[in-house]
Amino acid sequence: MVKLTVTIVDDDAGRSIILQRALEDAGYEVVAILSSHDNLLMHIEKVQPDVIIVDLESPNRDSLESMRIVTQHNPRPIVMFTNDADDSMIGEAINAGVSAYVVDGFNESRIKPIMDVAIARFREFQALRNELQKTRDTLEERKIMEKAKGIVMTQRQCNENEAYKTIRTLAMENNKRIVEVAEQIISITGALKN
Amino acid sequence: MSGKNKSSSQQPLEKTELNIGFVPLTDSACLAVAKEKGFFSQYGLNVNLSKEPSWANIRDKLAYGMLDAAQMLATMPIASSLGIGGVRKQTVTALVLGVNGNAITLSSDLYKQLQDINPDFDKQRPVSAETLKQLIEIRKQQGKAVLSFAHVFPYSTHNYFLRYWLASAAIDPDRDVNLCVIPPQQMVENLQANSIDGFCAGEPWNQFAINAGIGHALISSYEIWNNAAEKVLGVNQEWALQYPNTHKALMKALIEAAQWIDKKENRLETAVILAAEAYTNVASEIIAAPLGGEYKYHADSMAEKLDDFNLFYQYNASFPWHSQAAWYMSQMQRWGDVAESVNIKTVIEAVYWDELYRQVMTEMGLDWPLSSQKTEGAHTKQWQIDSQQGKQVMSSDLFFDNQIFDFR
């Protein structure tokens, strides 16, 4: 059986590799991964993939849409979905940040499983990215706490536990997050030093 | 006026947190100024301006409710409502966010080839495409490659302007040249890399190419058709029906922004606002010149006076003229994007909400034209139109080839 060919257009290399793997596991052939700086139209003319999966935030979407016009004398014009494509699926795709362009004459029902894979992977990647950001924030907060505790310990000649309690009390009295108070302590000390 | 809250004197807002999409360009001015100079907040609106990388994104995000409203090309609400090129979604506009503002720029190489045919080919403005036609014929005989021109979106005003200008010299835009779409922010690098020979785009991209010495402007969209609607405020019809007071408040804030920008003394500050990273991220000098009515066609020559290159409010610039929407639709039909059987009048009455504009202007104590149609191309200089309060001064609406478009 001839595999359906897919081209991925995404500036996020990490995400496109994950998507490629997922599509290949599902039995599709990823013929190319392109970034927005590659010459998209030339590539697509040459490779003629069945489906193009594109990051919604790619400025090249407008170029891809024009292919229907550019290739109107060509037997393989490309359109975005089709007028009778499943409405809710398009909404879901947009929410996940992914869009697809399919070759005209290509059976619409066959786009669905490809899109399902892409939507799932885009979502997963977003979750992963959010998680990473949270971890980074936590690490950053811990560093700030350590620094603020150090300042309080020096100034008050107290131990770490007491320094933490002082900061926490300050936070409660001022209705602020502990890390915000810690940041203030650091910036005030910095300002006094200058 | 600033700081005064106008929201209390209005009908209650159904929604105050708004997400509005835009593509960063000089004519995003109304949105940027309404945000930065506090016009949105004066009307009780907390607006997040969402910078979008493509017109397709604007269309899709608006269609699926991820944006409350968006800056759109004047042709886009028509295309969305008809479902051409994308999902069909009834989209409306009751406000034009700017007229004119685009130009056709050629690569230095192509410009030189035209000069070789006739050194004075562009001495008289507006420049016709006759010399380009001659060059295309010569290149055909020599077996040279077909010239490529880019615009910004399949159903863009730019596309129709470019086609109109080419076709006026009997250049078939579908056979004699290769038309393609490139995002505006990538135009300059593509011109420099010679992957295209010219483009039609909005500012600041023409002036950017010209100042960098890699292109020559040939004709501005103002010269092709004086004072044609370019960007509009697009919303879904269902959004407009669900949030009528919010829609009106939004329009009022943008009308005040447009009035502010059209005061000559505020143009420089507008350019500074637009230069910021949140908007175009291009040097304010490049934005300021055309905004101030100084248009540069070549790197090595003085800027020429083009006072109305960007207009936002003056001469009823913000009014959604049915006759202008009709011209765009007639071009969409001419090039096969809209079927001949589609009734232009019916579509435009559903999409271009002139009556809502009138209602909003009345509430603001401002004047408006009685008719939504004028004979496009018939006015070669300033003229007067019948208005609610008497007469209003209008500007020219001339086509560069002196065509008349009478839609009634």
Coordinates of C-alpha atoms in Angstrom, one line a residue:
Chain A
M1 CA 0.0 0.0 0.0
V2 CA 1.3 3.4 -0.9
K3 CA 1.8 5.6 2.2
L4 CA 0.2 9.0 2.4
T5 CA 2.9 11.7 2.3
V6 CA 3.1 14.6 4.8
T7 CA 5.2 17.7 4.9
I8 CA 5.6 19.5 8.2
V9 CA 6.1 23.2 8.4
D10 CA 7.1 24.3 11.9
D11 CA 9.9 26.5 13.2
D12 CA 9.9 24.5 16.4
A13 CA 12.4 21.7 15.7
G14 CA 11.6 19.8 18.9
R15 CA 7.9 19.6 18.2
S16 CA 8.3 18.7 14.5
I17 CA 10.4 15.7 15.4
I18 CA 7.9 14.4 17.9
L19 CA 5.1 14.9 15.4
Q20 CA 7.1 13.2 12.7
R21 CA 7.6 10.1 14.9
A22 CA 4.0 10.0 15.8
L23 CA 2.9 10.3 12.2
E24 CA 5.3 7.6 11.1
D25 CA 4.1 5.3 13.9
A26 CA 0.6 5.8 12.6
G27 CA 1.7 4.7 9.1
Y28 CA 2.3 8.0 7.3
E29 CA 5.4 9.0 5.5
V30 CA 6.9 12.4 6.5
V31 CA 8.6 13.6 3.3
A32 CA 10.0 16.8 4.7
I33 CA 10.2 19.1 7.7
L34 CA 10.5 22.7 6.7
S35 CA 11.0 26.0 8.6
S36 CA 9.4 29.3 7.5
H37 CA 12.6 30.4 5.9
D38 CA 12.7 27.5 3.4
N39 CA 11.3 28.1 0.0
L40 CA 7.9 26.5 0.7
L41 CA 6.2 26.9 -2.6
M42 CA 9.1 25.6 -4.6
H43 CA 9.4 22.6 -2.3
I44 CA 5.7 21.8 -2.5
E45 CA 5.7 22.0 -6.3
K46 CA 8.6 19.5 -6.3
V47 CA 7.6 17.0 -3.6
Q48 CA 3.8 17.3 -4.0
P49 CA 2.9 15.9 -0.5
D50 CA -0.7 14.7 0.1
V51 CA -1.0 16.8 3.2
I52 CA 0.8 19.7 4.7
I53 CA 0.7 20.2 8.5
V54 CA 1.6 23.7 9.5
D55 CA 2.1 25.6 12.8
L56 CA -0.8 28.0 13.1
E57 CA 1.6 30.7 14.0
S58 CA 3.6 30.3 10.8
P59 CA 3.6 33.4 8.6
N60 CA 3.7 31.1 5.6
R61 CA 0.1 30.1 6.0
D62 CA -1.0 32.9 3.6
S63 CA 1.5 31.5 1.0
L64 CA 0.1 28.0 1.4
E65 CA -3.4 29.3 0.9
S66 CA -2.4 31.0 -2.4
M67 CA -1.2 27.7 -3.8
R68 CA -4.8 26.9 -4.9
I69 CA -4.5 30.0 -7.1
V70 CA -0.9 29.5 -8.2
T71 CA -1.5 26.0 -9.2
Q72 CA -5.0 26.4 -10.7
H73 CA -3.8 25.1 -14.0
N74 CA -2.0 22.3 -12.3
P75 CA -3.8 19.0 -11.7
R76 CA -2.9 19.0 -8.0
P77 CA -4.2 22.2 -6.5
I78 CA -4.1 22.6 -2.7
V79 CA -6.9 23.9 -0.5
M80 CA -7.3 24.5 3.2
F81 CA -9.6 21.7 4.5
T82 CA -12.6 21.9 2.3
N83 CA -15.9 23.7 2.7
D84 CA -17.6 20.6 4.1
A85 CA -14.8 19.6 6.4
D86 CA -15.8 18.9 10.0
D87 CA -16.4 22.2 11.7
S88 CA -15.5 21.1 15.2
M89 CA -12.3 19.5 14.1
I90 CA -11.1 22.8 12.6
G91 CA -11.9 24.6 15.8
E92 CA -10.1 22.1 17.8
A93 CA -7.1 22.3 15.5
I94 CA -7.0 26.1 15.8
N95 CA -7.2 25.8 19.6
A96 CA -4.2 23.4 19.6
G97 CA -2.3 25.7 17.2
V98 CA -2.2 23.5 14.2
S99 CA -3.5 23.8 10.7
A100 CA -3.5 21.5 7.7
Y101 CA -3.7 21.9 3.9
V102 CA -4.7 18.9 1.8
V103 CA -4.4 18.1 -1.8
D104 CA -7.7 18.6 -3.6
G105 CA -9.3 15.4 -4.7
F106 CA -7.8 13.7 -1.6
N107 CA -10.5 11.9 0.4
E108 CA -11.5 14.2 3.2
S109 CA -12.2 11.5 5.7
R110 CA -8.5 10.5 5.4
I111 CA -7.3 13.8 6.8
K112 CA -9.0 13.2 10.1
P113 CA -6.7 10.6 11.6
I114 CA -3.7 12.7 10.5
M115 CA -5.1 15.7 12.1
D116 CA -6.0 13.8 15.3
V117 CA -2.3 12.8 15.6
A118 CA -1.1 16.3 15.0
I119 CA -3.6 17.9 17.4
A120 CA -2.7 15.4 20.1
R121 CA 1.0 16.0 19.6
F122 CA 0.7 19.8 19.5
R123 CA -1.3 19.7 22.8
E124 CA 1.1 17.3 24.4
F125 CA 4.0 19.5 23.4
Q126 CA 2.3 22.6 24.8
A127 CA 1.7 20.8 28.1
L128 CA 5.3 19.8 28.2
R129 CA 6.4 23.3 27.6
N130 CA 4.1 24.6 30.3
E131 CA 5.5 22.0 32.7
L132 CA 9.1 23.0 31.9
Q133 CA 8.2 26.7 32.5
K134 CA 6.7 25.8 35.8
T135 CA 9.8 23.9 36.9
R136 CA 12.0 26.8 35.8
D137 CA 9.8 29.2 37.8
T138 CA 10.0 27.0 40.9
L139 CA 13.8 26.8 40.6
E140 CA 14.0 30.6 40.1
E141 CA 11.8 31.1 43.2
R142 CA 13.9 28.9 45.3
K143 CA 17.0 30.8 44.3
I144 CA 15.3 34.1 45.3
M145 CA 14.2 32.6 48.7
E146 CA 17.7 31.5 49.4
K147 CA 19.2 34.9 48.6
A148 CA 16.5 36.8 50.7
K149 CA 17.0 34.4 53.7
G150 CA 20.7 35.1 53.5
I151 CA 20.2 38.8 53.7
V152 CA 17.8 38.6 56.6
M153 CA 20.2 36.2 58.4
T154 CA 23.1 38.7 58.1
Q155 CA 21.0 41.7 59.1
R156 CA 19.2 40.1 62.0
Q157 CA 22.0 37.7 63.1
C158 CA 19.4 34.9 63.1
N159 CA 19.3 31.3 61.8
E160 CA 17.7 30.1 58.5
N161 CA 14.5 29.0 60.1
E162 CA 13.9 32.3 61.8
A163 CA 14.8 34.2 58.6
Y164 CA 12.1 32.2 56.8
K165 CA 9.6 32.9 59.5
T166 CA 10.3 36.6 59.3
I167 CA 9.7 36.7 55.5
R168 CA 6.6 34.6 55.8
T169 CA 5.2 36.9 58.5
L170 CA 5.9 39.9 56.3
A171 CA 4.2 38.2 53.4
M172 CA 1.1 37.5 55.5
E173 CA 0.9 41.0 56.9
N174 CA 1.1 42.5 53.5
N175 CA -1.1 40.0 51.8
K176 CA 1.6 39.1 49.3
R177 CA 3.2 35.9 48.1
I178 CA 6.4 34.9 50.0
V179 CA 8.5 35.0 46.9
E180 CA 7.3 38.6 46.2
V181 CA 8.4 39.7 49.6
A182 CA 11.8 37.9 49.1
E183 CA 12.2 39.8 45.8
Q184 CA 11.5 43.1 47.5
I185 CA 14.0 42.4 50.2
I186 CA 16.6 41.7 47.6
S187 CA 15.9 44.8 45.5
I188 CA 15.8 47.1 48.6
T189 CA 19.1 45.7 49.8
G190 CA 20.5 46.2 46.4
A191 CA 19.2 49.8 46.2
L192 CA 20.7 50.6 49.7
K193 CA 24.1 49.2 48.6
N194 CA 24.2 51.5 45.6
Chain B
M1 CA -10.3 65.0 27.0
S2 CA -7.9 62.4 28.1
G3 CA -8.7 60.5 31.3
K4 CA -12.4 61.2 31.0
N5 CA -14.4 58.1 31.3
K6 CA -17.1 57.9 28.6
S7 CA -18.3 54.4 29.4
S8 CA -20.8 55.6 32.1
S9 CA -22.8 57.7 29.7
Q10 CA -23.5 54.7 27.4
Q11 CA -25.6 51.6 27.3
P12 CA -24.1 48.9 29.6
L13 CA -21.3 46.9 28.0
E14 CA -22.0 43.2 27.6
K15 CA -18.3 42.5 27.5
T16 CA -15.3 44.6 28.6
E17 CA -12.3 42.2 28.1
L18 CA -11.6 42.1 24.3
N19 CA -9.0 40.2 22.3
I20 CA -8.4 42.0 19.0
G21 CA -6.2 40.6 16.2
F22 CA -4.0 42.6 13.9
V23 CA -1.2 42.2 11.4
P24 CA 1.6 44.7 12.3
L25 CA 1.6 47.4 9.6
T26 CA 1.5 51.2 9.5
D27 CA -2.2 51.1 9.0
S28 CA -2.7 49.3 12.3
A29 CA -2.5 52.9 13.6
C30 CA -6.1 53.2 14.9
L31 CA -5.8 50.0 17.0
A32 CA -2.3 50.9 18.3
V33 CA -3.3 54.5 19.1
A34 CA -6.6 53.5 20.7
K35 CA -4.7 51.3 23.0
E36 CA -1.7 53.4 23.8
K37 CA -3.5 56.8 24.1
G38 CA -6.2 55.3 26.3
F39 CA -9.2 55.6 23.9
F40 CA -10.2 52.0 24.6
S41 CA -10.1 52.5 28.3
Q42 CA -12.1 55.7 28.1
Y43 CA -14.9 53.6 26.7
G44 CA -14.6 51.0 29.5
L45 CA -12.8 48.5 27.3
N46 CA -9.8 46.4 28.3
V47 CA -8.3 45.4 25.0
N48 CA -5.6 42.9 24.4
L49 CA -4.1 43.4 20.9
S50 CA -3.0 40.1 19.5
K51 CA -0.2 40.4 16.9
E52 CA -1.0 37.7 14.3
P53 CA 1.6 36.4 11.8
S54 CA -0.8 35.9 8.9
W55 CA -4.2 37.0 7.5
A56 CA -5.3 33.3 7.5
N57 CA -4.8 33.3 11.2
I58 CA -6.9 36.4 11.6
R59 CA -9.7 34.9 9.5
D60 CA -9.6 31.5 11.3
K61 CA -9.3 32.9 14.9
L62 CA -12.1 35.3 14.3
A63 CA -14.3 32.6 12.7
Y64 CA -13.7 30.3 15.8
G65 CA -14.3 33.0 18.4
M66 CA -10.7 33.2 19.6
L67 CA -10.7 36.9 18.7
D68 CA -13.6 39.2 19.4
A69 CA -12.7 41.5 16.5
A70 CA -9.9 42.0 14.0
Q71 CA -8.2 44.3 11.7
M72 CA -9.1 42.8 8.3
L73 CA -8.4 43.7 4.6
A74 CA -11.5 45.4 3.2
T75 CA -12.1 42.3 1.0
M76 CA -11.8 39.7 3.9
P77 CA -15.3 40.1 5.5
I78 CA -16.7 39.4 2.0
A79 CA -14.5 36.4 1.4
S80 CA -15.3 35.0 4.9
S81 CA -19.0 35.5 4.5
L82 CA -18.9 33.7 1.1
G83 CA -16.6 31.0 2.5
I84 CA -14.0 31.4 -0.3
G85 CA -10.6 30.2 0.7
G86 CA -11.6 29.2 4.2
V87 CA -14.4 28.3 6.5
R88 CA -17.7 30.1 5.7
K89 CA -18.6 32.5 8.5
Q90 CA -20.9 35.5 8.2
T91 CA -18.6 38.4 9.0
V92 CA -19.5 42.1 9.1
T93 CA -17.8 45.5 9.2
A94 CA -19.2 48.8 10.2
L95 CA -16.0 50.7 10.3
V96 CA -13.0 51.4 7.9
L97 CA -9.7 51.6 9.8
G98 CA -7.8 53.3 7.0
V99 CA -7.8 54.1 3.3
N100 CA -4.8 53.9 0.9
G101 CA -1.4 52.9 2.3
N102 CA -0.1 50.3 -0.1
A103 CA 2.3 50.5 -3.1
I104 CA 3.9 48.4 -5.8
T105 CA 7.7 48.2 -5.5
L106 CA 10.0 46.6 -8.1
S107 CA 13.5 45.2 -7.7
S108 CA 16.3 47.4 -8.7
D109 CA 17.1 45.0 -11.5
L110 CA 13.7 45.0 -13.0
Y111 CA 13.5 48.8 -12.6
K112 CA 16.7 49.1 -14.6
Q113 CA 15.4 46.8 -17.4
L114 CA 12.4 49.2 -17.7
Q115 CA 14.6 52.2 -17.8
D116 CA 16.6 50.6 -20.6
I117 CA 13.4 50.5 -22.7
N118 CA 12.5 54.1 -21.8
P119 CA 14.6 56.1 -19.3
D120 CA 11.6 58.4 -18.6
F121 CA 9.0 55.7 -18.2
D122 CA 8.1 56.7 -14.7
K123 CA 8.5 60.4 -14.9
Q124 CA 4.8 61.1 -15.1
R125 CA 2.6 59.9 -12.3
P126 CA 0.6 57.9 -12.0
V127 CA 2.9 55.4 -13.8
S128 CA 1.2 53.0 -16.2
A129 CA 2.2 49.4 -16.7
E130 CA 2.8 50.0 -20.5
T131 CA 6.6 49.8 -20.3
L132 CA 6.3 46.6 -18.2
K133 CA 4.1 45.1 -21.0
Q134 CA 6.8 46.0 -23.6
L135 CA 9.4 44.3 -21.4
I136 CA 7.3 41.2 -20.9
E137 CA 6.9 40.9 -24.7
I138 CA 10.7 41.3 -25.2
R139 CA 11.5 38.8 -22.5
K140 CA 9.0 36.3 -24.1
Q141 CA 10.8 36.6 -27.4
Q142 CA 14.2 36.1 -25.7
G143 CA 12.9 33.1 -23.9
K144 CA 13.5 34.6 -20.5
A145 CA 11.8 33.6 -17.2
V146 CA 8.3 34.9 -16.4
L147 CA 8.5 37.8 -13.9
S148 CA 7.2 37.1 -10.4
F149 CA 5.1 39.5 -8.3
A150 CA 4.1 38.9 -4.7
H151 CA 1.1 40.2 -2.8
V152 CA 0.0 39.3 0.8
F153 CA -3.1 37.2 0.8
P154 CA -5.1 35.3 -1.9
Y155 CA -8.2 37.6 -1.5
S156 CA -6.4 40.7 -0.6
T157 CA -7.0 44.3 -1.7
H158 CA -3.3 44.1 -2.8
N159 CA -4.1 41.3 -5.2
Y160 CA -6.9 43.2 -6.9
F161 CA -4.9 46.4 -7.1
L162 CA -2.0 44.6 -8.6
R163 CA -4.2 42.8 -11.1
Y164 CA -6.1 45.9 -12.0
W165 CA -2.9 47.8 -12.7
L166 CA -1.3 45.0 -14.7
A167 CA -4.4 44.3 -16.7
S168 CA -4.8 48.0 -17.7
A169 CA -1.8 47.5 -19.9
A170 CA -3.1 44.2 -21.3
I171 CA -0.8 42.1 -19.0
D172 CA -2.7 38.9 -18.1
P173 CA -2.0 38.5 -14.4
D174 CA -2.6 34.7 -14.7
R175 CA -0.4 34.1 -17.8
D176 CA 2.1 36.9 -18.4
V177 CA 3.4 37.0 -14.9
N178 CA 3.6 34.7 -11.9
L179 CA 1.6 36.0 -8.9
C180 CA 2.4 34.6 -5.5
V181 CA 1.8 35.3 -1.9
I182 CA 4.5 36.1 0.6
P183 CA 4.0 37.4 4.2
P184 CA 4.6 41.2 4.2
Q185 CA 7.5 41.0 6.7
Q186 CA 9.3 38.6 4.3
M187 CA 8.8 40.8 1.1
V188 CA 12.1 42.7 1.4
E189 CA 14.3 39.7 1.9
N190 CA 12.6 37.9 -1.0
L191 CA 13.1 41.0 -3.3
Q192 CA 16.8 41.1 -2.2
A193 CA 17.2 37.4 -2.9
N194 CA 15.7 37.9 -6.4
S195 CA 13.1 35.2 -5.7
I196 CA 10.5 37.9 -6.7
D197 CA 10.8 40.8 -9.1
G198 CA 8.3 43.1 -7.4
F199 CA 5.5 43.2 -4.8
C200 CA 2.4 45.0 -3.7
A201 CA 2.3 45.4 0.1
G202 CA 1.4 47.9 2.8
E203 CA 3.8 50.1 4.7
P204 CA 6.3 50.1 6.2
W205 CA 7.6 47.4 3.7
N206 CA 7.8 49.5 0.5
Q207 CA 9.7 52.3 2.3
F208 CA 11.9 49.7 4.0
A209 CA 13.0 48.2 0.6
I210 CA 13.5 51.7 -0.9
N211 CA 15.5 53.0 2.0
A212 CA 17.6 49.9 1.9
G213 CA 18.3 50.6 -1.8
I214 CA 17.0 47.3 -3.0
G215 CA 13.8 48.5 -4.7
H216 CA 11.9 51.3 -6.4
A217 CA 8.3 52.2 -5.7
L218 CA 6.3 52.6 -9.0
I219 CA 2.9 53.5 -7.9
S220 CA 1.0 53.8 -4.6
S221 CA -2.4 52.3 -4.1
Y222 CA -3.6 55.9 -3.6
E223 CA -2.6 56.7 -7.1
I224 CA -4.3 53.5 -8.5
W225 CA -7.6 54.5 -6.8
N226 CA -7.8 57.6 -4.6
N227 CA -9.0 57.0 -1.1
A228 CA -10.2 53.4 -1.3
A229 CA -11.1 51.4 1.9
E230 CA -8.1 49.3 2.9
K231 CA -8.3 48.0 6.4
V232 CA -11.6 47.4 8.2
L233 CA -12.8 46.3 11.7
G234 CA -14.2 42.8 11.2
V235 CA -16.4 40.9 13.6
N236 CA -18.6 37.9 13.3
Q237 CA -22.2 38.7 12.6
E238 CA -23.2 36.6 15.7
W239 CA -20.7 38.5 17.8
A240 CA -22.2 41.8 16.6
L241 CA -25.7 40.7 17.5
Q242 CA -24.6 39.3 20.9
Y243 CA -22.6 42.3 22.0
P244 CA -24.1 45.4 20.3
N245 CA -23.1 47.9 23.0
T246 CA -19.6 46.6 23.2
H247 CA -19.3 46.8 19.4
K248 CA -20.4 50.4 19.4
A249 CA -18.1 51.3 22.2
L250 CA -15.2 49.7 20.3
M251 CA -16.1 51.6 17.2
K252 CA -16.3 54.9 19.1
A253 CA -12.9 54.4 20.7
L254 CA -11.5 53.7 17.2
I255 CA -13.2 56.7 15.6
E256 CA -11.7 58.9 18.3
A257 CA -8.3 57.3 17.6
A258 CA -8.7 58.0 13.9
Q259 CA -9.6 61.6 14.5
W260 CA -6.5 62.0 16.8
I261 CA -4.2 60.4 14.1
D262 CA -5.6 62.6 11.4
K263 CA -4.4 65.7 13.2
K264 CA -1.1 66.5 11.4
E265 CA 0.7 67.3 14.7
N266 CA 0.0 63.7 16.0
R267 CA 1.4 61.8 13.0
L268 CA 4.9 61.7 14.3
E269 CA 3.8 60.4 17.7
T270 CA 1.7 57.8 15.8
A271 CA 4.9 56.7 14.0
V272 CA 6.8 56.3 17.3
I273 CA 4.0 54.2 18.7
L274 CA 3.9 52.0 15.7
A275 CA 7.7 51.5 15.7
A276 CA 7.6 49.7 19.1
E277 CA 8.3 46.0 19.2
A278 CA 4.7 45.3 20.1
Y279 CA 3.7 46.6 16.7
T280 CA 5.9 46.8 13.5
N281 CA 9.3 46.8 15.1
V282 CA 10.6 49.0 12.3
A283 CA 12.5 52.4 12.7
S284 CA 10.1 55.2 13.3
E285 CA 11.6 57.4 10.5
I286 CA 10.6 54.8 7.9
I287 CA 7.1 54.8 9.2
A288 CA 6.9 58.6 9.8
A289 CA 7.6 59.8 6.2
P290 CA 4.6 58.3 4.3
L291 CA 2.4 58.9 7.4
G292 CA 3.4 62.5 7.2
G293 CA 2.6 62.7 3.4
E294 CA 6.2 62.3 2.2
Y295 CA 6.5 59.4 -0.2
K296 CA 9.9 58.2 -1.3
Y297 CA 10.0 56.3 -4.7
H298 CA 13.7 55.9 -4.9
A299 CA 16.6 55.6 -2.5
D300 CA 18.6 58.4 -4.2
S301 CA 15.9 60.9 -4.8
M302 CA 13.8 63.3 -2.7
A303 CA 10.5 62.2 -1.2
E304 CA 7.5 63.4 -3.1
K305 CA 4.4 65.0 -1.7
L306 CA 1.5 62.5 -1.2
D307 CA -0.6 64.1 1.5
D308 CA -3.3 61.6 1.6
F309 CA -1.2 58.4 1.4
N310 CA -2.6 57.4 4.8
L311 CA -6.0 58.7 5.9
F312 CA -8.0 57.4 8.8
Y313 CA -10.9 59.8 9.4
Q314 CA -10.9 62.8 7.1
Y315 CA -13.3 62.9 4.1
N316 CA -15.4 60.1 5.6
A317 CA -12.4 57.7 5.4
S318 CA -14.0 55.5 8.2
F319 CA -17.3 55.1 6.4
P320 CA -18.1 51.7 4.9
W321 CA -18.9 52.7 1.4
H322 CA -21.0 50.2 -0.4
S323 CA -19.8 51.4 -3.7
Q324 CA -16.2 50.6 -2.7
A325 CA -17.0 47.2 -1.4
A326 CA -18.9 46.6 -4.7
W327 CA -15.9 47.5 -6.7
Y328 CA -13.8 45.0 -4.8
M329 CA -16.4 42.4 -5.4
S330 CA -16.6 43.2 -9.1
Q331 CA -12.8 42.5 -9.2
M332 CA -13.3 39.3 -7.3
Q333 CA -15.7 38.2 -10.0
R334 CA -13.5 39.5 -12.8
W335 CA -10.7 37.1 -11.7
G336 CA -12.9 34.2 -10.9
D337 CA -12.7 34.3 -7.1
V338 CA -16.4 34.9 -6.8
A339 CA -19.0 33.3 -9.1
E340 CA -20.7 35.6 -11.5
S341 CA -24.1 34.4 -10.2
V342 CA -23.5 35.9 -6.8
N343 CA -25.5 39.1 -6.2
I344 CA -23.1 41.8 -5.2
K345 CA -25.7 44.1 -3.7
T346 CA -27.2 41.3 -1.4
V347 CA -23.8 40.3 -0.1
I348 CA -22.6 43.9 0.5
E349 CA -25.8 44.9 2.4
A350 CA -25.2 41.9 4.7
V351 CA -21.5 42.6 5.2
Y352 CA -20.9 46.3 5.2
W353 CA -23.1 47.7 8.0
D354 CA -23.5 51.4 7.0
E355 CA -26.5 51.9 9.3
L356 CA -24.6 50.9 12.4
Y357 CA -21.9 53.4 11.5
R358 CA -24.5 56.1 11.2
Q359 CA -26.0 55.2 14.5
V360 CA -22.6 55.3 16.3
M361 CA -21.7 58.7 14.6
T362 CA -25.1 60.1 15.7
E363 CA -24.5 59.1 19.3
M364 CA -21.1 60.8 19.1
G365 CA -22.7 63.9 17.6
L366 CA -20.7 63.5 14.4
D367 CA -21.9 63.9 10.8
W368 CA -22.3 61.2 8.2
P369 CA -23.2 60.9 4.5
L370 CA -26.8 60.2 3.6
S371 CA -26.0 57.8 0.7
S372 CA -23.8 54.7 1.0
Q373 CA -23.0 54.9 -2.7
K374 CA -21.0 57.4 -4.8
T375 CA -19.9 57.2 -8.4
E376 CA -16.4 55.9 -7.9
G377 CA -13.9 57.5 -10.2
A378 CA -16.1 60.5 -11.0
H379 CA -14.5 62.9 -8.5
T380 CA -11.2 64.3 -9.6
K381 CA -10.9 66.8 -6.8
Q382 CA -12.6 67.8 -3.5
W383 CA -16.4 67.9 -3.6
Q384 CA -19.4 68.0 -1.3
I385 CA -21.8 65.3 -0.4
D386 CA -25.2 65.6 1.3
S387 CA -24.9 64.7 4.9
Q388 CA -27.1 64.4 7.9
Q389 CA -26.0 67.8 9.2
G390 CA -25.9 69.5 5.7
K391 CA -22.8 69.0 3.6
Q392 CA -19.5 67.2 4.0
V393 CA -16.3 67.8 2.2
M394 CA -15.2 64.7 0.3
S395 CA -11.9 64.0 -1.5
S396 CA -11.2 62.6 -4.9
D397 CA -12.0 58.9 -5.8
L398 CA -10.1 58.8 -9.1
F399 CA -8.9 55.6 -10.8
F400 CA -5.4 56.0 -12.4
D401 CA -6.9 54.9 -15.8
N402 CA -9.9 57.3 -15.4
Q403 CA -12.5 54.5 -15.2
I404 CA -15.9 55.2 -13.7
F405 CA -17.6 52.6 -11.5
D406 CA -21.2 53.3 -10.9
F407 CA -22.9 50.8 -8.7
R408 CA -26.5 51.3 -8.1

